[in-house]
Amino acid sequence: MAGEQSISGEQAQPGQLIELATLPNLRDIGGWPTADGRVVRHGMVFRSTALHSLSDDDGAALRALGITTIYDLRTAKERTEAPDLVIGERANLSLDVLADAARDIPAKLHEVLVDPVVVARMNAEWTRGQGAEHMSESYRHYVSLPSAIVSYQRMVDGLLGEDPAALLIHCTTGKDRTGWGAAVLLSALGVAREDIYREYLLTNDHLLPTFTGLFEKFAEAGGNPEVLRPLLGVDARYLDQSFAEADRVWGGMDEYLAGCLGLDDRARGTLRDRFLQ
């Protein structure tokens, strides 16, 4: 069944993609090496897009991964418009990262994906540079916005209290809020910064191709697909903004993990014992 190799196969690669047609960009974030010579366990932490469009077969494949907890980083509006389908017996924690944001593009990506009027307005008003700047602002928010701080604190608290079973982190497109959540966990586990970027950038390989139809429709309507690319893909410069904000506000990533999220040395040791091998 899909996903079994990611859990138990010796050939599983870091950031292993689990190919489910109705859940693009589903990845196992295990396999990355850490500074102390260990490796992030496979089959424990997954990341994906939202679960509102799952087919029955893909839902069964997702259940087979043994996921017991889902961290949903979307806004209340996103959850109402596209509620997750129920996947067996599991806890679903709603963590509204962007609740305090007056304007934030990741929270509106669902509209971009389904509303041609929004797409047309974006084409008329935006340039590629504006899209990238809006995304950069969002990534700074992930570190300093009060609702983001509370949400990622709750995520970390859940990881610390989690039984040794599988969990899933997702937002709408599974790339921005989810990307920072994965970066937080991998940083706490001692994964090298360059590998954290590698994991993050895998989204461009696995998610962008699923938007081919959207790019084509945008172009057919007279739009420039390059306006969409900064919004629907990821860029190392976006993640740079989050790390830079941690440096600016907290003095560094270690200080952010400890002072903001409560991941002191003891807590990080607990995470490493749980999620490393």
XYZ file of C-alpha atoms in Angstrom:
277
model
C 0.000 0.000 0.000
C 1.153 3.592 -0.635
C 3.334 4.887 2.163
C 4.562 1.566 3.522
C 8.028 2.057 2.067
C 8.209 5.406 3.795
C 7.573 3.739 7.121
C 9.617 0.599 6.967
C 11.533 0.383 3.708
C 15.294 0.524 3.998
C 15.461 2.356 0.651
C 13.354 5.301 1.832
C 15.043 8.613 1.095
C 15.041 11.826 3.150
C 11.832 13.700 2.461
C 10.225 10.629 0.882
C 7.202 11.477 -1.281
C 4.120 9.316 -0.771
C 2.189 9.468 -4.018
C -1.526 9.947 -3.411
C -3.406 11.547 -6.300
C -5.796 13.509 -4.083
C -3.222 14.531 -1.471
C -0.280 16.097 -3.323
C 3.001 16.822 -1.587
C 2.455 14.215 1.138
C 5.950 13.626 2.479
C 7.637 11.735 5.279
C 10.140 14.173 6.796
C 12.264 11.362 8.198
C 15.687 10.384 6.941
C 17.611 13.598 7.519
C 20.902 13.245 9.456
C 21.567 15.233 12.613
C 24.650 16.795 14.142
C 24.960 14.038 16.769
C 25.168 11.277 14.152
C 21.577 10.106 14.367
C 18.809 10.241 11.759
C 15.210 11.483 11.891
C 12.954 8.430 12.092
C 10.863 7.508 9.079
C 7.138 6.956 9.471
C 6.590 9.342 12.372
C 6.122 12.862 10.999
C 4.353 13.603 7.730
C 3.440 16.859 6.005
C 0.825 17.528 3.333
C -1.797 19.759 1.802
C -5.297 19.949 3.321
C -7.373 16.765 3.492
C -10.679 18.028 2.087
C -10.405 16.301 -1.312
C -9.246 12.836 -0.286
C -10.626 9.928 -2.284
C -11.692 6.785 -0.434
C -8.617 4.895 -1.631
C -6.237 7.677 -0.627
C -7.982 8.004 2.720
C -7.349 4.302 3.314
C -3.704 4.743 2.332
C -3.370 7.659 4.745
C -4.933 5.650 7.570
C -2.410 2.882 6.860
C 0.386 5.270 7.855
C -0.815 4.983 11.458
C -1.371 8.719 11.952
C -2.976 9.472 15.316
C -2.688 13.275 15.452
C -3.182 15.956 12.814
C -1.934 19.509 13.274
C -4.077 21.761 11.061
C -2.382 25.167 10.731
C -5.141 26.811 8.663
C -7.381 29.724 9.593
C -10.940 29.192 10.797
C -12.200 30.461 7.427
C -10.052 27.966 5.535
C -11.244 25.111 7.734
C -14.889 26.105 7.255
C -14.601 26.392 3.474
C -12.599 23.187 3.040
C -12.983 20.982 6.140
C -10.639 18.040 6.532
C -12.201 14.659 5.876
C -12.228 12.412 8.926
C -9.444 9.835 8.801
C -10.242 7.133 11.324
C -9.801 7.691 15.037
C -7.395 10.568 15.496
C -7.020 13.898 17.259
C -7.195 17.008 15.085
C -5.610 20.106 16.599
C -6.632 23.381 14.944
C -3.767 25.871 15.210
C -4.649 29.161 13.497
C -1.179 30.504 12.764
C -2.457 33.581 10.914
C -5.415 34.535 13.119
C -3.817 37.893 13.959
C -2.742 38.765 10.413
C -4.618 41.636 8.778
C -3.396 40.483 5.368
C -1.702 37.221 4.626
C -1.435 35.484 1.282
C -1.016 31.854 2.476
C -4.403 32.070 4.200
C -5.979 33.151 0.900
C -4.399 30.534 -1.340
C -7.608 28.495 -1.282
C -9.348 31.452 -2.965
C -6.563 31.693 -5.530
C -7.000 28.038 -6.367
C -10.778 28.144 -6.868
C -11.837 31.719 -7.709
C -10.997 33.029 -11.200
C -12.084 36.537 -10.175
C -9.386 36.617 -7.511
C -6.880 35.346 -10.042
C -7.817 38.054 -12.543
C -7.552 40.791 -9.925
C -4.135 39.548 -8.881
C -2.957 39.624 -12.472
C -4.153 43.221 -12.855
C -2.715 44.519 -9.594
C 0.403 42.487 -8.868
C 3.836 41.992 -10.271
C 6.058 38.994 -9.585
C 8.061 41.118 -7.144
C 4.969 42.086 -5.172
C 3.975 38.455 -4.791
C 7.406 37.559 -3.446
C 7.318 40.465 -0.991
C 3.895 39.452 0.318
C 5.204 35.932 0.864
C 8.301 37.245 2.639
C 6.070 39.238 4.991
C 4.111 36.089 5.788
C 7.269 34.197 6.688
C 8.274 36.930 9.117
C 4.821 36.621 10.662
C 5.396 32.939 11.400
C 8.005 33.956 13.968
C 6.630 37.163 15.476
C 2.841 37.219 15.026
C 1.158 36.476 18.402
C -1.205 33.883 16.922
C 1.733 32.181 15.201
C 3.709 32.066 18.437
C 0.780 30.456 20.265
C 0.133 28.007 17.429
C 3.705 26.789 17.089
C 3.979 26.614 20.889
C 0.945 24.318 20.912
C 2.429 22.251 18.102
C 5.656 21.836 20.052
C 3.749 20.991 23.237
C 1.888 18.325 21.291
C 5.104 16.875 19.903
C 6.569 16.708 23.399
C 3.500 14.918 24.721
C 2.990 12.734 21.676
C 3.026 8.972 22.030
C 5.526 7.323 19.671
C 2.990 7.192 16.824
C 2.693 8.961 13.491
C 1.468 12.532 13.092
C 0.648 14.855 10.197
C 1.226 18.609 9.880
C -0.656 20.495 7.169
C -2.097 23.826 6.076
C -3.844 24.522 2.744
C -1.076 23.902 0.227
C 1.266 22.313 2.757
C 4.213 24.541 1.950
C 4.407 27.784 3.972
C 2.967 27.453 7.490
C 3.682 23.736 7.250
C 7.152 24.468 5.884
C 8.028 26.570 8.914
C 6.554 23.963 11.254
C 8.800 21.327 9.680
C 11.785 23.688 9.881
C 11.116 24.253 13.585
C 11.022 20.528 14.324
C 14.073 19.687 12.219
C 16.024 22.560 13.794
C 15.150 21.306 17.266
C 16.269 17.808 16.281
C 19.677 19.064 15.157
C 19.302 18.743 11.379
C 21.755 20.944 9.476
C 20.346 24.197 8.124
C 21.265 23.243 4.551
C 19.248 20.028 4.857
C 16.303 21.936 6.302
C 16.346 24.035 3.141
C 16.586 20.911 1.001
C 13.527 19.451 2.713
C 11.632 22.712 2.322
C 12.444 23.115 -1.378
C 11.213 19.611 -2.254
C 7.774 21.214 -2.461
C 8.698 22.745 -5.813
C 9.315 19.271 -7.219
C 6.146 17.697 -5.861
C 3.510 20.437 -5.563
C 4.112 22.902 -8.397
C 3.430 20.276 -11.115
C -0.073 19.784 -9.689
C -0.848 23.428 -10.486
C -0.194 23.054 -14.225
C -3.886 23.449 -15.039
C -4.147 26.602 -12.932
C -1.156 28.161 -14.663
C -2.693 27.310 -18.048
C -6.083 28.822 -17.163
C -4.377 31.942 -15.855
C -2.450 32.307 -19.123
C -5.582 31.671 -21.217
C -7.283 34.539 -19.379
C -4.450 36.845 -20.421
C -2.513 36.579 -17.186
C 1.184 36.199 -16.625
C 1.818 32.844 -14.904
C 4.960 34.289 -13.358
C 2.691 36.332 -11.072
C 1.425 33.069 -9.575
C 4.728 31.264 -9.280
C 5.912 33.085 -6.109
C 2.611 32.230 -4.428
C 2.254 28.592 -5.421
C 5.877 27.536 -5.035
C 8.500 27.995 -2.338
C 11.719 29.985 -2.408
C 14.765 29.781 -0.160
C 14.477 33.544 0.275
C 11.118 33.085 1.995
C 12.563 30.716 4.567
C 15.472 33.133 4.950
C 12.932 35.656 6.251
C 11.756 33.380 9.061
C 15.265 32.552 10.206
C 16.257 36.230 9.962
C 13.221 37.199 12.046
C 14.242 34.651 14.694
C 17.696 36.248 14.695
C 16.261 39.775 14.904
C 13.688 39.161 17.623
C 15.320 36.393 19.661
C 19.003 36.573 18.822
C 19.143 33.256 16.964
C 17.255 30.068 16.198
C 18.314 28.298 19.390
C 17.108 31.283 21.407
C 13.812 31.308 19.498
C 13.293 27.600 20.134
C 14.024 27.967 23.844
C 12.666 31.409 24.669
C 9.650 31.535 22.378
C 8.603 27.901 21.977
C 9.833 26.457 25.275
C 12.301 24.040 23.693
C 15.147 24.202 26.171
C 17.915 21.597 26.203
C 15.840 19.145 28.220
C 12.809 19.457 25.934
C 14.962 19.143 22.842
C 16.472 16.008 24.349
C 12.975 14.571 24.730
C 12.181 15.333 21.098
C 15.427 13.766 19.937
C 14.855 10.591 21.914
C 11.390 10.342 20.401
C 12.021 11.259 16.780
C 15.633 10.212 16.134
C 17.259 6.832 15.726
